[in-house]
Short mmCIF file of C-alpha atoms in Angstrom, two decimals:
data_model
loop_
_atom_site.label_atom_id
_atom_site.label_comp_id
_atom_site.label_asym_id
_atom_site.label_seq_id
_atom_site.Cartn_x
_atom_site.Cartn_y
_atom_site.Cartn_z
CA MET A 1 -63.42 -70.28 51.25
CA ILE A 2 -66.25 -69.82 53.70
CA ALA A 3 -68.36 -72.35 51.83
CA CYS A 4 -65.49 -74.82 51.90
CA ARG A 5 -64.99 -74.32 55.62
CA SER A 6 -68.71 -74.70 56.27
CA SER A 7 -68.75 -77.80 54.13
CA GLY A 8 -65.76 -79.17 56.01
CA ARG A 9 -67.39 -78.52 59.39
CA GLY A 10 -70.61 -80.09 58.12
CA THR A 11 -68.78 -83.19 56.96
CA ALA A 12 -66.96 -83.39 60.28
CA ALA A 13 -70.25 -83.08 62.12
CA ILE A 14 -71.74 -85.86 60.04
CA HIS A 15 -68.75 -88.07 60.74
CA SER A 16 -68.95 -87.27 64.45
CA PHE A 17 -72.66 -88.04 64.53
CA THR A 18 -72.09 -91.30 62.67
CA ALA A 19 -69.32 -92.30 65.04
CA ALA A 20 -71.45 -91.46 68.06
CA ALA A 21 -74.33 -93.47 66.64
CA TRP A 22 -72.09 -96.46 66.08
CA ILE A 23 -70.74 -96.19 69.61
CA CYS A 24 -74.27 -96.14 71.00
CA LEU A 25 -75.26 -99.13 68.89
CA GLU A 26 -72.13 -100.95 69.96
CA LEU A 27 -72.79 -100.24 73.63
CA MET A 28 -76.43 -101.33 73.40
CA ALA A 29 -75.54 -104.46 71.48
CA TYR A 30 -72.75 -105.29 73.91
CA LEU A 31 -75.04 -104.96 76.92
CA ALA A 32 -77.73 -107.04 75.23
CA ILE A 33 -75.24 -109.75 74.29
CA GLN A 34 -73.85 -109.79 77.80
CA ASP A 35 -77.41 -110.20 79.02
CA VAL A 36 -77.89 -113.34 76.91
CA ALA A 37 -74.45 -114.77 77.57
CA ALA A 38 -74.83 -114.46 81.33
CA GLN A 39 -78.55 -115.27 81.18
CA ARG A 40 -79.32 -112.19 83.19
CA VAL A 41 -82.95 -111.15 83.26
CA ARG A 42 -84.89 -107.97 82.73
CA PRO A 43 -86.60 -106.23 85.64
CA ILE A 44 -88.75 -108.57 87.71
CA SER A 45 -92.08 -107.16 86.58
CA PHE A 46 -91.27 -107.74 82.89
CA ILE A 47 -89.72 -111.18 83.19
CA PHE A 48 -92.55 -112.36 85.39
CA LEU A 49 -95.14 -111.06 82.95
CA ASP A 50 -93.42 -112.74 80.01
CA VAL A 51 -92.46 -116.00 81.70
CA ALA A 52 -94.42 -116.87 84.80
CA LEU A 53 -97.81 -115.79 83.46
CA ASN A 54 -97.61 -116.69 79.79
CA ILE A 55 -95.88 -120.02 80.29
CA ARG A 56 -99.24 -121.81 80.47
CA GLU A 57 -100.87 -119.99 77.62
CA THR A 58 -102.36 -123.26 76.38
CA GLY A 59 -103.73 -124.26 79.77
CA LYS A 60 -107.23 -123.79 81.12
CA LEU A 61 -108.11 -123.47 84.80
CA ALA A 62 -110.92 -125.62 86.13
CA LEU A 63 -111.78 -123.33 89.07
CA PRO A 64 -112.45 -119.59 88.91
CA GLU A 65 -109.41 -117.39 89.36
CA THR A 66 -111.29 -115.38 91.99
CA GLU A 67 -111.18 -118.28 94.45
CA ASN A 68 -108.75 -117.62 97.29
CA LEU A 69 -105.88 -120.07 97.38
CA VAL A 70 -103.57 -120.68 100.33
CA ILE A 71 -100.07 -121.77 99.32
CA SER A 72 -97.77 -123.44 101.85
CA LEU A 73 -94.09 -122.58 101.37
CA ASP A 74 -90.99 -124.20 102.81
CA ALA A 75 -89.18 -120.89 103.15
CA MET A 76 -85.88 -122.46 104.18
CA GLY A 77 -85.46 -125.00 101.36
CA GLY A 78 -83.06 -124.28 98.50
CA ASP A 79 -79.54 -123.02 97.91
CA SER A 80 -80.59 -119.34 98.02
CA ALA A 81 -83.38 -119.62 100.58
CA PRO A 82 -85.07 -117.76 102.08
CA GLU A 83 -84.31 -114.80 99.80
CA MET A 84 -85.31 -116.47 96.53
CA VAL A 85 -88.45 -117.96 98.12
CA LEU A 86 -89.67 -114.54 99.21
CA GLU A 87 -88.73 -112.98 95.88
CA GLY A 88 -90.73 -115.60 94.01
CA ALA A 89 -93.71 -115.24 96.34
CA ALA A 90 -93.67 -111.46 95.91
CA MET A 91 -93.65 -111.83 92.13
CA VAL A 92 -96.71 -114.07 92.31
CA CYS A 93 -98.50 -111.65 94.63
CA ALA A 94 -97.86 -108.83 92.17
CA ARG A 95 -99.80 -110.69 89.47
CA GLN A 96 -102.25 -112.92 91.40
CA LYS A 97 -104.84 -111.16 93.55
CA HIS A 98 -106.36 -114.21 95.22
CA VAL A 99 -103.30 -115.93 96.64
CA HIS A 100 -102.16 -116.06 100.27
CA PHE A 101 -98.90 -117.59 101.51
CA VAL A 102 -98.08 -119.42 104.74
CA LEU A 103 -94.30 -119.31 105.21
CA PHE A 104 -92.58 -121.89 107.40
CA GLY A 105 -89.12 -120.95 108.62
CA ASP A 106 -87.00 -118.93 111.00
CA GLU A 107 -88.95 -115.71 111.59
CA ARG A 108 -85.81 -113.90 112.69
CA ARG A 109 -84.48 -114.30 109.16
CA LEU A 110 -87.79 -114.02 107.37
CA LEU A 111 -89.31 -110.86 108.83
CA PRO A 112 -86.52 -108.42 107.82
CA LEU A 113 -86.51 -109.87 104.30
CA ILE A 114 -90.29 -109.73 103.97
CA ALA A 115 -90.17 -106.01 104.71
CA ARG A 116 -88.27 -105.53 101.44
CA HIS A 117 -91.21 -106.91 99.42
CA PRO A 118 -94.26 -104.62 99.70
CA ALA A 119 -96.28 -106.98 97.50
CA LEU A 120 -96.34 -109.49 100.38
CA ALA A 121 -97.98 -107.06 102.79
CA GLY A 122 -101.23 -108.54 104.07
CA ARG A 123 -100.78 -111.60 101.87
CA HIS A 124 -98.67 -113.83 104.08
CA GLU A 125 -98.39 -115.51 107.46
CA VAL A 126 -95.12 -116.62 109.07
CA ARG A 127 -95.07 -119.76 111.21
CA HIS A 128 -91.80 -120.06 113.05
CA THR A 129 -89.62 -123.13 113.04
CA SER A 130 -85.86 -123.23 113.41
CA ASP A 131 -85.40 -126.80 112.15
CA VAL A 132 -84.38 -127.21 108.51
CA VAL A 133 -83.81 -130.23 106.25
CA ALA A 134 -80.20 -130.13 105.07
CA PRO A 135 -79.29 -130.94 101.45
CA ASP A 136 -77.30 -134.03 102.54
CA ASP A 137 -79.88 -135.43 104.97
CA LYS A 138 -80.87 -139.00 104.13
CA PRO A 139 -84.64 -139.45 103.61
CA SER A 140 -84.80 -142.58 105.78
CA GLN A 141 -83.32 -140.65 108.71
CA ILE A 142 -84.98 -137.26 108.29
CA VAL A 143 -88.51 -138.70 108.27
CA ARG A 144 -87.93 -139.97 111.80
CA ARG A 145 -86.48 -136.80 113.30
CA GLY A 146 -87.65 -134.08 110.93
CA ARG A 147 -91.23 -133.50 112.05
CA GLY A 148 -90.33 -130.05 113.34
CA THR A 149 -88.72 -128.90 110.11
CA SER A 150 -90.08 -126.26 107.77
CA MET A 151 -90.48 -128.88 105.03
CA TRP A 152 -92.53 -131.28 107.16
CA LYS A 153 -94.80 -128.51 108.43
CA ALA A 154 -95.37 -127.12 104.93
CA ILE A 155 -96.63 -130.53 103.79
CA ALA A 156 -98.63 -131.04 107.00
CA LEU A 157 -100.65 -127.90 106.27
CA VAL A 158 -101.80 -129.48 102.99
CA LYS A 159 -102.73 -132.68 104.80
CA GLU A 160 -104.76 -130.69 107.35
CA GLY A 161 -106.62 -128.88 104.58
CA GLY A 162 -105.15 -125.49 105.44
CA ALA A 163 -103.41 -125.11 102.05
CA VAL A 164 -104.06 -126.38 98.54
CA VAL A 165 -100.40 -126.99 97.65
CA ALA A 166 -96.96 -127.08 99.24
CA VAL A 167 -93.87 -125.80 97.40
CA SER A 168 -90.28 -126.50 98.40
CA ALA A 169 -86.83 -126.24 96.84
CA GLY A 170 -85.27 -128.44 99.48
CA ASN A 171 -83.87 -131.97 99.54
CA THR A 172 -85.81 -133.96 96.91
CA GLY A 173 -85.54 -137.35 98.58
CA ALA A 174 -86.68 -135.96 101.92
CA LEU A 175 -89.53 -134.06 100.30
CA MET A 176 -90.78 -137.18 98.52
CA ALA A 177 -90.50 -139.34 101.64
CA MET A 178 -92.31 -136.79 103.81
CA SER A 179 -95.00 -136.28 101.19
CA VAL A 180 -95.70 -140.00 100.85
CA LEU A 181 -95.80 -140.54 104.61
CA GLN A 182 -98.17 -137.66 105.26
CA LEU A 183 -100.37 -137.55 102.18
CA ARG A 184 -100.20 -141.19 101.04
CA THR A 185 -100.78 -142.24 97.48
CA ILE A 186 -104.06 -142.30 95.58
CA GLU A 187 -105.68 -145.70 96.02
CA GLY A 188 -104.26 -148.07 93.46
CA ILE A 189 -101.12 -146.06 92.67
CA TYR A 190 -97.93 -148.05 93.25
CA ARG A 191 -95.51 -145.16 93.45
CA PRO A 192 -95.68 -141.39 92.94
CA ALA A 193 -93.68 -139.84 90.11
CA ILE A 194 -92.12 -136.45 89.52
CA ALA A 195 -93.47 -134.77 86.38
CA SER A 196 -92.65 -131.43 84.81
CA THR A 197 -93.13 -129.53 81.59
CA TRP A 198 -90.61 -129.60 78.75
CA PRO A 199 -90.22 -127.03 75.94
CA GLY A 200 -91.50 -128.06 72.53
CA PRO A 201 -91.65 -126.51 69.05
CA VAL A 202 -95.45 -126.13 69.23
CA ASN A 203 -96.75 -126.92 72.72
CA GLN A 204 -95.19 -127.80 76.02
CA LYS A 205 -94.95 -131.48 76.83
CA VAL A 206 -94.88 -133.56 80.01
CA VAL A 207 -91.91 -135.73 81.00
CA LEU A 208 -91.96 -138.21 83.90
CA ASP A 209 -90.48 -139.73 86.02
CA LEU A 210 -87.74 -137.18 86.72
CA GLY A 211 -86.09 -138.93 89.63
CA ALA A 212 -88.53 -140.27 92.22
CA ASN A 213 -88.07 -143.93 91.21
CA LEU A 214 -84.66 -144.94 89.92
CA ASP A 215 -85.86 -148.49 89.22
CA CYS A 216 -89.26 -149.26 87.71
CA ASP A 217 -91.24 -152.22 86.41
CA GLU A 218 -93.86 -152.41 83.67
CA ASP A 219 -96.82 -151.65 85.96
CA SER A 220 -95.17 -148.52 87.33
CA LEU A 221 -94.52 -147.27 83.79
CA VAL A 222 -98.15 -147.90 82.87
CA GLN A 223 -99.32 -145.86 85.84
CA PHE A 224 -96.84 -143.09 85.00
CA ALA A 225 -98.38 -143.00 81.52
CA LEU A 226 -101.89 -142.71 82.97
CA MET A 227 -100.86 -139.94 85.35
CA GLY A 228 -98.89 -138.07 82.69
CA SER A 229 -101.82 -138.20 80.28
CA ALA A 230 -104.14 -136.84 82.97
CA PHE A 231 -101.62 -134.06 83.69
CA ALA A 232 -101.51 -133.04 80.03
CA ARG A 233 -105.31 -132.98 79.73
CA SER A 234 -106.07 -131.23 83.00
CA VAL A 235 -103.27 -128.66 83.08
CA LEU A 236 -102.01 -128.20 79.50
CA ASN A 237 -105.52 -128.57 78.08
CA LEU A 238 -104.50 -131.15 75.48
CA ALA A 239 -107.65 -133.03 74.51
CA CYS A 240 -105.91 -136.22 73.39
CA PRO A 241 -102.22 -136.13 74.38
CA ARG A 242 -99.87 -138.46 72.56
CA VAL A 243 -98.15 -140.75 75.07
CA GLY A 244 -94.85 -142.52 74.34
CA LEU A 245 -92.39 -144.69 76.25
CA LEU A 246 -88.80 -143.47 76.08
CA ASN A 247 -86.65 -146.21 74.59
CA VAL A 248 -83.45 -146.82 72.61
CA GLY A 249 -85.41 -147.25 69.39
CA GLU A 250 -88.91 -147.24 67.94
CA GLU A 251 -88.89 -150.93 66.97
CA GLU A 252 -90.99 -153.21 69.18
CA GLN A 253 -88.16 -155.67 69.83
CA LYS A 254 -85.80 -153.02 71.27
CA GLY A 255 -85.31 -152.05 74.90
CA HIS A 256 -85.62 -153.75 78.27
CA GLU A 257 -88.23 -156.42 78.69
CA TYR A 258 -90.20 -154.46 81.27
CA VAL A 259 -90.43 -151.51 78.86
CA ARG A 260 -91.72 -153.78 76.07
CA THR A 261 -94.23 -155.34 78.48
CA ALA A 262 -95.49 -151.91 79.55
CA ALA A 263 -95.97 -151.00 75.89
CA SER A 264 -97.98 -154.19 75.33
CA LYS A 265 -100.32 -153.30 78.19
CA LEU A 266 -100.77 -149.72 77.03
CA ARG A 267 -101.69 -150.90 73.54
CA LEU A 268 -104.67 -152.74 75.04
CA LEU A 269 -106.27 -149.48 76.15
CA PRO A 270 -108.83 -147.87 73.85
CA HIS A 271 -107.95 -144.57 72.24
CA GLU A 272 -110.33 -142.57 74.44
CA VAL A 273 -108.48 -143.80 77.54
CA MET A 274 -104.91 -143.63 76.23
CA ASN A 275 -103.53 -142.25 72.97
CA PHE A 276 -100.43 -144.45 73.07
CA ILE A 277 -98.13 -143.96 70.08
CA GLY A 278 -95.47 -146.52 71.03
CA PHE A 279 -91.77 -146.00 71.67
CA VAL A 280 -90.05 -142.64 71.34
CA GLU A 281 -86.36 -141.78 71.38
CA GLY A 282 -84.38 -139.03 73.07
CA ASP A 283 -84.55 -136.69 70.09
CA ASP A 284 -88.35 -136.83 70.22
CA LEU A 285 -88.20 -134.76 73.43
CA GLY A 286 -87.38 -131.76 71.28
CA ALA A 287 -89.77 -132.58 68.43
CA ASP A 288 -93.51 -132.32 67.93
CA THR A 289 -94.01 -136.09 67.97
CA VAL A 290 -95.06 -136.77 71.56
CA ASP A 291 -96.91 -134.87 74.31
CA VAL A 292 -96.16 -137.16 77.28
CA ALA A 293 -92.80 -138.95 77.50
CA VAL A 294 -92.66 -141.72 80.10
CA THR A 295 -89.50 -143.29 81.52
CA ASP A 296 -87.90 -144.44 84.77
CA GLY A 297 -86.56 -141.88 87.21
CA PHE A 298 -82.90 -142.54 86.47
CA THR A 299 -83.24 -141.97 82.73
CA GLY A 300 -85.63 -139.07 83.20
CA ASN A 301 -83.34 -137.22 85.56
CA VAL A 302 -80.33 -137.69 83.29
CA ALA A 303 -82.38 -136.37 80.35
CA LEU A 304 -83.52 -133.40 82.43
CA LYS A 305 -80.01 -132.40 83.49
CA THR A 306 -78.73 -132.94 79.94
CA GLY A 307 -81.42 -130.66 78.57
CA GLU A 308 -80.70 -127.95 81.12
CA GLY A 309 -76.98 -128.12 80.45
CA SER A 310 -77.53 -128.02 76.69
CA ALA A 311 -79.67 -124.89 77.01
CA ARG A 312 -76.97 -123.13 79.02
CA LEU A 313 -74.32 -124.22 76.52
CA ILE A 314 -76.35 -122.81 73.63
CA PHE A 315 -76.62 -119.42 75.30
CA GLN A 316 -72.91 -119.36 76.14
CA MET A 317 -71.90 -120.24 72.58
CA LEU A 318 -74.42 -117.79 71.17
CA GLY A 319 -73.02 -115.02 73.34
CA GLY A 320 -69.50 -115.82 72.19
CA ALA A 321 -70.51 -115.82 68.53
CA MET A 322 -72.35 -112.50 68.88
CA ARG A 323 -69.26 -110.87 70.41
CA SER A 324 -66.94 -112.05 67.64
CA SER A 325 -67.24 -108.92 65.46
CA TRP A 326 -68.92 -105.52 65.10
CA LEU A 327 -71.24 -106.87 62.43
CA SER A 328 -72.36 -109.82 64.56
CA ARG A 329 -73.03 -107.47 67.48
CA LEU A 330 -75.06 -105.19 65.28
CA GLY A 331 -76.91 -108.19 63.88
CA TYR A 332 -77.79 -109.32 67.38
CA PHE A 333 -78.99 -105.84 68.29
CA LEU A 334 -81.33 -105.79 65.30
CA ALA A 335 -82.68 -109.28 66.11
CA ARG A 336 -82.62 -108.94 69.89
CA SER A 337 -86.38 -109.47 70.33
CA ALA A 338 -86.14 -112.85 68.57
CA PHE A 339 -83.16 -113.88 70.71
CA ARG A 340 -84.98 -112.84 73.88
CA SER A 341 -87.99 -114.89 72.84
CA LEU A 342 -85.71 -117.89 72.33
CA ARG A 343 -84.09 -117.30 75.70
CA ASP A 344 -87.45 -117.20 77.47
CA LYS A 345 -88.55 -120.47 75.87
CA LEU A 346 -85.33 -122.37 76.59
CA ASP A 347 -84.49 -120.86 79.99
CA PRO A 348 -84.61 -123.80 82.48
CA ARG A 349 -86.23 -121.52 85.06
CA VAL A 350 -89.30 -121.24 82.81
CA HIS A 351 -89.90 -124.96 83.27
CA ASN A 352 -88.95 -125.10 86.92
CA GLY A 353 -91.27 -127.03 89.18
CA GLY A 354 -91.87 -130.76 89.32
CA VAL A 355 -95.19 -132.01 90.64
CA PHE A 356 -95.42 -135.20 92.70
CA LEU A 357 -98.12 -137.09 90.81
CA GLY A 358 -100.13 -139.82 92.53
CA LEU A 359 -100.50 -138.33 96.02
CA ASN A 360 -103.63 -137.35 97.94
CA GLY A 361 -102.46 -133.76 97.92
CA LEU A 362 -100.33 -131.40 95.88
CA VAL A 363 -96.60 -130.96 96.40
CA ILE A 364 -94.34 -129.05 93.99
CA LYS A 365 -90.56 -129.48 93.95
CA SER A 366 -88.58 -126.47 92.79
CA HIS A 367 -85.01 -126.84 91.60
CA GLY A 368 -82.71 -126.33 94.58
CA GLY A 369 -80.46 -123.95 92.67
CA SER A 370 -83.25 -121.81 91.24
CA ASP A 371 -83.67 -118.07 91.74
CA GLY A 372 -86.77 -116.00 92.42
CA VAL A 373 -87.98 -116.21 88.82
CA GLY A 374 -87.75 -120.00 88.81
CA PHE A 375 -89.42 -120.30 92.19
CA ALA A 376 -92.24 -118.04 91.00
CA HIS A 377 -92.82 -120.44 88.15
CA ALA A 378 -92.93 -123.39 90.56
CA ILE A 379 -95.60 -121.56 92.56
CA SER A 380 -97.44 -120.80 89.33
CA MET A 381 -97.46 -124.51 88.51
CA GLY A 382 -98.88 -125.23 91.97
CA ILE A 383 -101.68 -122.72 91.36
CA ASP A 384 -102.52 -124.42 88.07
CA MET A 385 -102.54 -127.80 89.80
CA ALA A 386 -104.85 -126.55 92.53
CA ARG A 387 -107.30 -125.12 90.00
CA SER A 388 -107.51 -128.34 88.00
CA ASN A 389 -109.13 -131.64 88.93
CA LEU A 390 -105.93 -133.57 88.37
CA ALA A 391 -106.30 -136.07 91.23
CA GLY A 392 -109.84 -136.87 90.16
CA GLN A 393 -108.74 -137.38 86.55
CA ILE A 394 -105.94 -139.74 87.62
CA ALA A 395 -108.33 -141.81 89.74
CA ALA A 396 -110.86 -142.01 86.90
CA ASP A 397 -108.24 -143.12 84.38
CA LEU A 398 -106.88 -145.71 86.81
CA ASN A 399 -110.36 -147.17 87.26
CA LYS A 400 -110.78 -147.42 83.49
CA TYR A 401 -107.45 -149.19 83.22
CA ASP A 402 -108.32 -151.64 86.00
CA ALA A 403 -111.65 -152.40 84.33
CA ILE A 404 -109.83 -153.37 81.12
CA ILE A 405 -106.57 -154.93 82.36
CA GLY A 406 -107.47 -156.10 85.86
CA PRO A 407 -107.75 -154.82 89.44
CA THR A 408 -104.81 -153.26 91.21
CA ASP A 409 -102.88 -155.38 93.70
CA LYS A 410 -103.49 -153.44 96.93
CA ASN A 411 -100.78 -155.36 98.82
CA ARG A 412 -98.27 -154.39 96.17
CA THR A 413 -99.42 -150.79 96.38
CA GLU A 414 -98.78 -150.69 100.11
CA ASN A 415 -95.33 -152.27 99.73
CA SER A 416 -94.42 -149.82 96.99
CA VAL A 417 -95.43 -146.87 99.16
CA GLN A 418 -93.20 -148.12 101.94
CA LYS A 419 -90.31 -148.49 99.49
CA SER A 420 -90.86 -145.01 98.12
CA THR A 421 -90.08 -143.52 101.53
CA GLY A 422 -86.55 -144.87 101.40
CA SER A 423 -83.44 -143.38 99.84
CA GLU A 424 -84.56 -144.09 96.28
CA ALA A 425 -86.18 -140.70 95.68
CA ASN A 426 -83.06 -138.63 95.38
CA ALA A 427 -82.87 -136.49 92.25
CA ARG A 428 -82.95 -132.94 90.93
#
């Protein structure tokens, strides 16, 4: 009898332990699934280590990392500014020892928020301005009356040589117009372009233009290809990046005439100047077939937003599927490290930050709706730009192109710069 009772209590204990274990597993799996479904992040120190630092694992810096860099920040630009700007800056300070920030914005709002980020202590300077560029301000109007804004002053510091790069999450059209007016384009460049990294199965790739020029001609596309190739070599450390023109098909007779003409010009360049592989299609953006995808700003911006929306949809559907049963939740828990790795690669914040290529200075555009993690990545991109000889590489490649195809029309360049300061640059 005693043995039976003991055996019964032992069996009950085993069942209780098993039930408790299952409850714990269920709770952990549920929290992890909720984390993926809502795209919440781990603590700042971990996510920054995994994302903002390792994102350029294939890149190589041209200047020593011990060189002090001054970064100019438009602290008031963005949907969640200035909180997300300061959060991103603090994350960078926690991992980068030789970075100093100059923050332009309303010091009455900035100073109490800065006190919450000990990592910024002794690593920042606040320059007060109460004027801000609004999201709905038209570029043609703001360039005439916006010289006291935080955005204008952030760019001006780069022009004066007081900072190596300016970063803003504000109005894209205004940022492009102000950047062109103050920094001007590299000699021979018709129009600047917005370029950013794109996730790939093997390496990151470069996509441009992402919205600076809604209408392009063949010469602009050729220059975008030259600048994108220089970006991939200087920043992503790709020795011979494969460059393709985004088109509706790979056949030579397909697409707009100006796209076909641009392809004809690019084919004239020797392989050491341009590794042009021809036309690529939309599905090549997610394949290992091209390293630099070139298109007009309208198409590029649509592709960008489509990619971001698709990534969010995947995570939402994945979260729903993982919550469908106990077994699926347990399966997610067991494979959570793989799902987190996938999340980090596809998270749009990881690829936040578009660089304005073709200017005599560095300006980085962060997504206006980004958070601190995304803004930290935009700053990280700016640091990589500053430590590479990107402008010099672009100028050298342009000279090689002119020597083969013909000299650049300087009058056209000047007219294109004037046009770029209008309302055309209005994306992201």
